[in-house]
Coordinates of C-alpha atoms and ligand atoms in Angstrom, one line a residue:
X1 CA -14.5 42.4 60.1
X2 CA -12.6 39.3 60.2
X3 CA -11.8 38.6 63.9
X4 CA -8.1 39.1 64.8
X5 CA -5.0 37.5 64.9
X6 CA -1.6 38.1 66.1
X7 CA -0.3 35.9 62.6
X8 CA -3.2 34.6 60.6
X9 CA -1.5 31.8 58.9
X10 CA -5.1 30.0 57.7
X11 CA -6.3 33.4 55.1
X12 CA -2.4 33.0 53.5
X13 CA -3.0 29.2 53.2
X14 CA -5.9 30.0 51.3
X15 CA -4.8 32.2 49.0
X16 CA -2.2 29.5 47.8
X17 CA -4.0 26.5 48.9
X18 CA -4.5 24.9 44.7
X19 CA -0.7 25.2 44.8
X20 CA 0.2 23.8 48.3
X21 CA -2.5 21.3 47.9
X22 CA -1.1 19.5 44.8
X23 CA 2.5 19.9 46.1
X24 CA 1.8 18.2 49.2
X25 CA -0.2 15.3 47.4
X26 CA 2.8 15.4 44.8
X27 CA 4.9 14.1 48.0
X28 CA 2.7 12.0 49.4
X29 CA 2.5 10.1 46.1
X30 CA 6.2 10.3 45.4
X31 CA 6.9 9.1 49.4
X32 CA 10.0 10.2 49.1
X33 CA 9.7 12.2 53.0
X34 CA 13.1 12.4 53.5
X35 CA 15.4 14.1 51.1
X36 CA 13.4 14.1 48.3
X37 CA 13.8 16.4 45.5
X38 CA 12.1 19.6 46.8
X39 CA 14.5 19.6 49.6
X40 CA 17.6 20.2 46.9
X41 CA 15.2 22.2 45.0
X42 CA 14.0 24.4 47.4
X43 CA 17.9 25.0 48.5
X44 CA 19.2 26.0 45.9
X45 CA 16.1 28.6 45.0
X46 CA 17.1 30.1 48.1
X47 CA 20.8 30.5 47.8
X48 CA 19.7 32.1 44.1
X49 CA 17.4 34.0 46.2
X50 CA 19.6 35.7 49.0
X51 CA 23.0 35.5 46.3
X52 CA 24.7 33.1 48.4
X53 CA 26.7 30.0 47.7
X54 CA 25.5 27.5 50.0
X55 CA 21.8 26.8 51.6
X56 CA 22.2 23.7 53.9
X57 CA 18.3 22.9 54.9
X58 CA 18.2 21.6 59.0
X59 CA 14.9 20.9 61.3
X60 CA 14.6 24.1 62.7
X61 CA 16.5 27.6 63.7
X62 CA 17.8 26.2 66.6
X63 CA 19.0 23.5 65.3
X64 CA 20.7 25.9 62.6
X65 CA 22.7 28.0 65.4
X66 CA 23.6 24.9 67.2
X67 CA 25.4 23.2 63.6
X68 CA 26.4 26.5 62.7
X69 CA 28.8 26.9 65.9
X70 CA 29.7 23.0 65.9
X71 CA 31.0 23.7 62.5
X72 CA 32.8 27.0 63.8
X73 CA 34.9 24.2 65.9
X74 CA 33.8 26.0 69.4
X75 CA 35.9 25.1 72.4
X76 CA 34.2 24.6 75.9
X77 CA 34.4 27.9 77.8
X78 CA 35.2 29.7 74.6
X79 CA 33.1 33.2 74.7
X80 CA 30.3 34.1 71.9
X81 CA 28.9 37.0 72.1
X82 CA 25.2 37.8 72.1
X83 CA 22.4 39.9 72.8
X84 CA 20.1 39.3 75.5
X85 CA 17.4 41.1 73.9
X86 CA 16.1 37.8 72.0
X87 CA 14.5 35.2 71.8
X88 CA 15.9 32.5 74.2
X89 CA 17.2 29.9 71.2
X90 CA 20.2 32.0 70.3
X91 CA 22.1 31.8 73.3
X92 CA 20.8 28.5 74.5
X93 CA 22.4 26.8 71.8
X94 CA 25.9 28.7 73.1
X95 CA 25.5 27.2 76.6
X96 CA 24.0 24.0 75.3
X97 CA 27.8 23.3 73.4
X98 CA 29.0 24.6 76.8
X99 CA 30.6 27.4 75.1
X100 CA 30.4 30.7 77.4
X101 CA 27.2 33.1 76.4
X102 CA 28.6 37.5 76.9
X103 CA 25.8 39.7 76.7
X104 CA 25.5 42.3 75.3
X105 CA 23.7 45.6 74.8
X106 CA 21.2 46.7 71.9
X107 CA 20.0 50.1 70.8
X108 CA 17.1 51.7 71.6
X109 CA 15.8 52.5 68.6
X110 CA 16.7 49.2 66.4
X111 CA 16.5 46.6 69.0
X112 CA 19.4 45.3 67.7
X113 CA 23.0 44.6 68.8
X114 CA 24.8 48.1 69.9
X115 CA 28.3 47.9 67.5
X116 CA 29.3 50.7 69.7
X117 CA 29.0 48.6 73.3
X118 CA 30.7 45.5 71.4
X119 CA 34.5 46.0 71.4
X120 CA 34.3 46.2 75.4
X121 CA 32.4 42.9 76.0
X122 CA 35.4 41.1 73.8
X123 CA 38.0 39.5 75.8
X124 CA 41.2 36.9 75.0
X125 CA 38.7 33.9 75.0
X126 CA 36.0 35.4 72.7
X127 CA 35.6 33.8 69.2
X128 CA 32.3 34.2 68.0
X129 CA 29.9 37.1 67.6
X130 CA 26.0 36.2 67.5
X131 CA 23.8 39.2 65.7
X132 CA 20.4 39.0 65.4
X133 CA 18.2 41.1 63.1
X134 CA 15.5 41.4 65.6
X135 CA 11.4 41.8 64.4
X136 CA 12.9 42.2 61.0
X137 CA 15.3 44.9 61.5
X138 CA 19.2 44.5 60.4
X139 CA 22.0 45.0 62.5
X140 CA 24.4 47.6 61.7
X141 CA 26.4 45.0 60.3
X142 CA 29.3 47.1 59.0
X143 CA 31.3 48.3 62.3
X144 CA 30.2 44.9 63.9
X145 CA 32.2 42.9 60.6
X146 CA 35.2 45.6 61.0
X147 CA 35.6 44.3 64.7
X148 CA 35.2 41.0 63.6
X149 CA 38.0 41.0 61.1
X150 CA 40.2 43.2 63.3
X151 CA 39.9 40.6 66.3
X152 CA 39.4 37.8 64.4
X153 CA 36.2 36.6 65.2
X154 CA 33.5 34.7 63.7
X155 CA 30.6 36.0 62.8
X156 CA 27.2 33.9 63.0
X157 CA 24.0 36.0 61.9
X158 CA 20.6 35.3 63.3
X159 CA 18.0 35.8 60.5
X160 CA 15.1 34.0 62.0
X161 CA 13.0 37.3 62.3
X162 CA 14.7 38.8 59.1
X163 CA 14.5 36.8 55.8
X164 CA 14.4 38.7 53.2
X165 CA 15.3 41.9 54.8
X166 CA 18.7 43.4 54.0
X167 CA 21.6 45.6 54.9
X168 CA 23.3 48.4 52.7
X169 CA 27.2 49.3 53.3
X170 CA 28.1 52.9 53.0
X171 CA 29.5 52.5 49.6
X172 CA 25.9 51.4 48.5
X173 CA 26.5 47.6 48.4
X174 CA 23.1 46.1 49.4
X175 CA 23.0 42.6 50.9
X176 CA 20.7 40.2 52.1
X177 CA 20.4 39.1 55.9
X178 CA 22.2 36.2 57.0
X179 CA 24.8 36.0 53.8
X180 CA 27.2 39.1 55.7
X181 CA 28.7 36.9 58.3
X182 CA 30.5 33.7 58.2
X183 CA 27.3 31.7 58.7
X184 CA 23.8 33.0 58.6
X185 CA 20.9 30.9 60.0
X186 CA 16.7 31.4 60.0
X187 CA 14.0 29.6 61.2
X188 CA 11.3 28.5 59.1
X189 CA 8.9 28.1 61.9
X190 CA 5.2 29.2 60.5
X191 CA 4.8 32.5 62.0
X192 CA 8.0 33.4 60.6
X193 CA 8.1 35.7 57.3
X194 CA 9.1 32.8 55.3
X195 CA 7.2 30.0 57.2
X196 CA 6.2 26.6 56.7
X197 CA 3.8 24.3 58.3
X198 CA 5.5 22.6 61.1
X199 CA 9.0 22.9 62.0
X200 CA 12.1 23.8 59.3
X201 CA 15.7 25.9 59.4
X202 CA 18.6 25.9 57.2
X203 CA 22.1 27.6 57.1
X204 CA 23.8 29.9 55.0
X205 CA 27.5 30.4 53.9
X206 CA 29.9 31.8 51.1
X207 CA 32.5 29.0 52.8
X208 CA 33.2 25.6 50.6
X209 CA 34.6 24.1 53.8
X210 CA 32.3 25.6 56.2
X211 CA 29.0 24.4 53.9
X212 CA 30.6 20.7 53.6
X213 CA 30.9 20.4 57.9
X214 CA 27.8 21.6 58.1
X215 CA 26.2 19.2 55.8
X216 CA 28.3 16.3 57.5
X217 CA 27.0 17.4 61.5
X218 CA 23.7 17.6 60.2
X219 CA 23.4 14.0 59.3
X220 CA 25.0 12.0 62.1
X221 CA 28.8 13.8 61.1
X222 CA 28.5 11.1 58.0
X223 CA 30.9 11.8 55.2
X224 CA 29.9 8.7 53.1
X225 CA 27.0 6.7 54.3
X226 CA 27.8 4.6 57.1
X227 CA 31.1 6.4 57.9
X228 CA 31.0 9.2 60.4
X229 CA 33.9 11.4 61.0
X230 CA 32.9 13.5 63.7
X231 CA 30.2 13.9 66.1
X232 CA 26.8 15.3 64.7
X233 CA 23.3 15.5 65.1
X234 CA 20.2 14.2 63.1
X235 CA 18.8 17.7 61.4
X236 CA 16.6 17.5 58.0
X237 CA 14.4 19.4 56.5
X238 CA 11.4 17.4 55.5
X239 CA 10.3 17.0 52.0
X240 CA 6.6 18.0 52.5
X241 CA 7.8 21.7 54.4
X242 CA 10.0 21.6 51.5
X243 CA 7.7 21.5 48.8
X244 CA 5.5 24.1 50.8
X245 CA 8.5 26.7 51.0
X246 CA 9.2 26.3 47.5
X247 CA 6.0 28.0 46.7
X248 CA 5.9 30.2 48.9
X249 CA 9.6 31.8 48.1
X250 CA 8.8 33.7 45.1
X251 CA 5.9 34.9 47.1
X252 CA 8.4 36.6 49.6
X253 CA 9.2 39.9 48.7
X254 CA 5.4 40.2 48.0
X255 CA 4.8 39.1 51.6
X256 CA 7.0 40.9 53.2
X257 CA 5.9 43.9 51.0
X258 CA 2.7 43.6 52.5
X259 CA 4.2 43.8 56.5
X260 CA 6.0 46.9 55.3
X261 CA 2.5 48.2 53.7
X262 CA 0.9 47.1 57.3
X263 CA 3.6 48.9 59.3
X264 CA 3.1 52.5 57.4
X265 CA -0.5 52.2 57.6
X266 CA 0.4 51.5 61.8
X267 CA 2.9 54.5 61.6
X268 CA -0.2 57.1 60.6
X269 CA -2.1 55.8 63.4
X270 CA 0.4 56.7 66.0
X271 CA 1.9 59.4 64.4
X272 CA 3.2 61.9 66.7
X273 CA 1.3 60.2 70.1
X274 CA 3.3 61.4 72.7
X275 CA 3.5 58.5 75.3
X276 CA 4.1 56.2 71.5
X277 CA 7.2 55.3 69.8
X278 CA 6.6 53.8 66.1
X279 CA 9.4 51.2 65.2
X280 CA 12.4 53.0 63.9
X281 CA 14.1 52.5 60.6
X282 CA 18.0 53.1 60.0
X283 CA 18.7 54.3 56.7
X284 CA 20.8 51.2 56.2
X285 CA 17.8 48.4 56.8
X286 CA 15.6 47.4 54.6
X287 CA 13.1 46.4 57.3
X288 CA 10.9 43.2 57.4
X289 CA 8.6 44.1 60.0
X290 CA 8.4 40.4 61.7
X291 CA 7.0 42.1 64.4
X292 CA 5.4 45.8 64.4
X293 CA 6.9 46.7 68.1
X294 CA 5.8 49.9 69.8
X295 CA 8.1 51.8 72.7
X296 CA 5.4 53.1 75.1
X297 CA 6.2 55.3 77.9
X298 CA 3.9 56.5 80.9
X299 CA 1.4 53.6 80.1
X300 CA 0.0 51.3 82.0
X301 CA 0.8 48.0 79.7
X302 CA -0.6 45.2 81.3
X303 CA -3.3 47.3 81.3
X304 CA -3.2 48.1 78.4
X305 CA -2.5 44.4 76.8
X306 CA -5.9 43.2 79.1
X307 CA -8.0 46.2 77.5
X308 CA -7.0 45.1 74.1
X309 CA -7.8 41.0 74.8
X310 CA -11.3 42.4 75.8
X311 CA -12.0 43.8 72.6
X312 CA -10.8 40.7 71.0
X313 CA -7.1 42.2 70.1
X314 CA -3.9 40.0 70.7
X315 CA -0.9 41.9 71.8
X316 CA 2.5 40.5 72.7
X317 CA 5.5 41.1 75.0
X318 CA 8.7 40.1 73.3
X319 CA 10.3 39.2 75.5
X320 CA 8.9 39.4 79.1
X321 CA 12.5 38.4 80.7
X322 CA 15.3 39.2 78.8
X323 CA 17.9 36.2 78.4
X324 CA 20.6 37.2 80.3
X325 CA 17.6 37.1 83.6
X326 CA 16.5 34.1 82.5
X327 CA 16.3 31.1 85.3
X328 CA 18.5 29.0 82.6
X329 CA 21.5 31.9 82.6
X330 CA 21.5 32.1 86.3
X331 CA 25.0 29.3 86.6
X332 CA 26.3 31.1 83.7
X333 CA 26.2 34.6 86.0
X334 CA 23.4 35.8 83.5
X335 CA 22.3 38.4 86.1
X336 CA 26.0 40.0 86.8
X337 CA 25.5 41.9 83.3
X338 CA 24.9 45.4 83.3
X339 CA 22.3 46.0 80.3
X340 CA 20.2 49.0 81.3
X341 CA 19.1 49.8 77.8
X342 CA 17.7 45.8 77.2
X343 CA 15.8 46.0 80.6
X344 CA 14.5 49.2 79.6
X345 CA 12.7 48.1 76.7
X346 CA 11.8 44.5 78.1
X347 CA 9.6 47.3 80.2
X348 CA 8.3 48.7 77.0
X349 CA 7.5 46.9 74.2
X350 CA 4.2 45.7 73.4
X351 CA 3.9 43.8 70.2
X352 CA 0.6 44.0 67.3
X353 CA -0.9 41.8 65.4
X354 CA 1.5 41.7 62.3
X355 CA 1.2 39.8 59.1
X356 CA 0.5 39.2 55.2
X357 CA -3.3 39.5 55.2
X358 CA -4.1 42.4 58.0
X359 CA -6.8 44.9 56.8
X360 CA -6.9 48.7 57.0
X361 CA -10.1 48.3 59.0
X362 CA -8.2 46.2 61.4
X363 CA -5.4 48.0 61.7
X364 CA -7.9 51.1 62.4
X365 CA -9.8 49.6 65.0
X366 CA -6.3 48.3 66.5
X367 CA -4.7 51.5 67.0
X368 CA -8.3 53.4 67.8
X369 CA -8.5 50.7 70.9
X370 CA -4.8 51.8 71.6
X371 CA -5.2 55.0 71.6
X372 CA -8.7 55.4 73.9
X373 CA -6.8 52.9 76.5
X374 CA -4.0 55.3 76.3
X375 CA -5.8 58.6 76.1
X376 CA -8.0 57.5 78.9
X377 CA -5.4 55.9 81.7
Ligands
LIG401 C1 12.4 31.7 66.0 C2 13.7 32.1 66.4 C3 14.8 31.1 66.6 C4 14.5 29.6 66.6 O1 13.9 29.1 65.5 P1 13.1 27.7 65.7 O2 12.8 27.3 64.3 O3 11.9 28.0 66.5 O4 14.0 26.7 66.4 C5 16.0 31.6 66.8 N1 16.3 32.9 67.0 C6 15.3 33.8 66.8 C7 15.7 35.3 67.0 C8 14.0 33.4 66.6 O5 13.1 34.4 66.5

């Protein structure tokens, strides 16, 4: 058995390393590192891809959340709403423009932003709503873009953990994460489902105007070269990631088919375990499984997580500290929110290895090693 790994990025590499190999040399012969043709390439196969208008390629996801609500024209101390039960970039970004960060709850069973518990956290100053399609998962997207219009709010959809996943309306109207909202942003970090080989983001909108401030605050707020209209930020995508995520796109659905594949075979293993909860999946979601997350109650989980490193098993807690406890919310009054349901689950959680090449016979002797620590504690 291959030794395990939370994301094994190398066996992927090799599957498609003829391709990568002569795409990268491609670029290194053509030198053209920054903005070379890839970059428009790979763009516009992914705006084909999720049926959107614009793909506006940045340096990373971050980066992407940041542009995205520069171009939204945020106001110091105006509110955006997000979940705390995330990773940290989402709402640094909202305190980093000095904009005010509002937590709010998720659901227990997707993880994701609770529609229901939104309406209450909006106040006069709000402008913004943040959702993120946690491990894969989509947000029920629906009520939170009927609140949206009704207070009229943007909407800016965190898809780093989602590409590729998508969302179905109640009249049967399927679409892909991150092209719902206003703006929708992802990550292109290399453990992510569409990942490249060092750092890479991009943004997503149906909006001419929004798509053209966008490009503009990405490169130094430059509207011809040499003439800057408004404040921006230096944020490309490189050519070489470029050329890489251009081969791996059409291999997507096939990747993420595999998760999904991965996920089920999980599901069997802990099927009907008492003290286990499998990830959930809302009938609207076509889930991506980012991460595989189990709910585990009764259990000793550091224990647990120590038992599993001993047999040579990684395991992961996203996230140890949810945001809105985080040292860096403390000024914002991070702590004065009420969000029993997120610190429940920060309590919970224990991530799997989860990714494009896992085995059956890993995945067995996984969940047999989670199970006898369980069964036995
Ligand atoms: C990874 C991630 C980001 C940030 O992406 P980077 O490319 O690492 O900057 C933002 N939000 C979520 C939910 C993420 O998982």
């Amino acid at each position: 058995m291959q030794p395990i790994q939370m994301v094994d990025l190398r066996t992927q590499y090799h599957h498609i390393k003829d391709e990568v190999d002569k795409a990268v040399i491609d670029v290194l012969e053509s030198s053209a590192f920054i903005n070379g043709k890839p970059v428009t390439d790979f763009s516009e196969q992914l705006a084909s891809y999720l049926g959107v208008r614009h793909v506006i390629p940045c340096a990373n996801g971050t980066d992407a959340l940041q542009i995205a609500m520069m171009a939204l024209g945020l106001q110091p101390g105006d509110e955006v709403i997000t979940p705390s039960f995330t990773y940290v970039a989402t709402t640094e970004v909202v305190a980093l423009l000095r904009l005010t960060p509002v937590f709010v709850e998720v659901e227990p069973d997707t993880f994701c932003m609770d529609p229901a518990k939104l309406e209450a956290a909006i106040t006069p100053r709000t402008r913004a709503i943040v959702p993120v399609h946690l491990y894969g998962h989509a947000v029920n997207m629906e009520p939170v873009l009927d609140i949206a219009r009704r207070h009229n709010l943007y909407v800016v959809e965190d898809t780093a953990q989602a590409i590729g996943g998508s969302y179905t309306f109640q009249d049967g109207t399927r679409k892909m994460l991150g092209t719902m909202g206003h703006i929708g942003c992802t990550s292109f970090f290399p453990s992510k489902n569409l990942g490249c080989y060092g750092d890479g983001g991009a943004m997503f909108t149906n909006d001419d105007e929004l798509a053209r401030k966008m490009r503009m605050i990405a490169n130094h707020g430059q509207s011809v070269r040499y003439y800057h209209d408004m404040v921006g930020c230096n944020s490309r995508l490189d050519t070489l990631q470029a050329a890489i995520l251009k081969i791996k796109l059409p291999k997507l659905d096939e990747y993420n088919e595999a998760r999904i594949a991965a996920a089920n075979r999980y599901d069997q293993l802990f099927a009907g375990h008492p003290k286990i909860t499998t990830p959930y999946r809302a009938p609207y979601a076509r889930h991506v499984f980012h991460q595989y997350t189990l709910k585990l109650e009764d259990v000793d989980r550091d224990g647990l997580v120590q038992h599993l490193a001993s047999q040579g098993i990684p395991s992961m807690i996203y996230y140890p500290v949810p945001v809105h406890r985080q040292k860096m919310f403390e000024s914002f009054g991070g702590a004065a929110f009420e969000l029993p349901v997120t610190d429940w689950l920060t309590e919970r959680v224990v991530s799997l290895p989860m990714h494009t090449e896992l085995t059956e016979e890993q995945q067995a002797f996984i969940a047999g090693q989670v199970l006898d620590f369980i069964n036995s504690h």
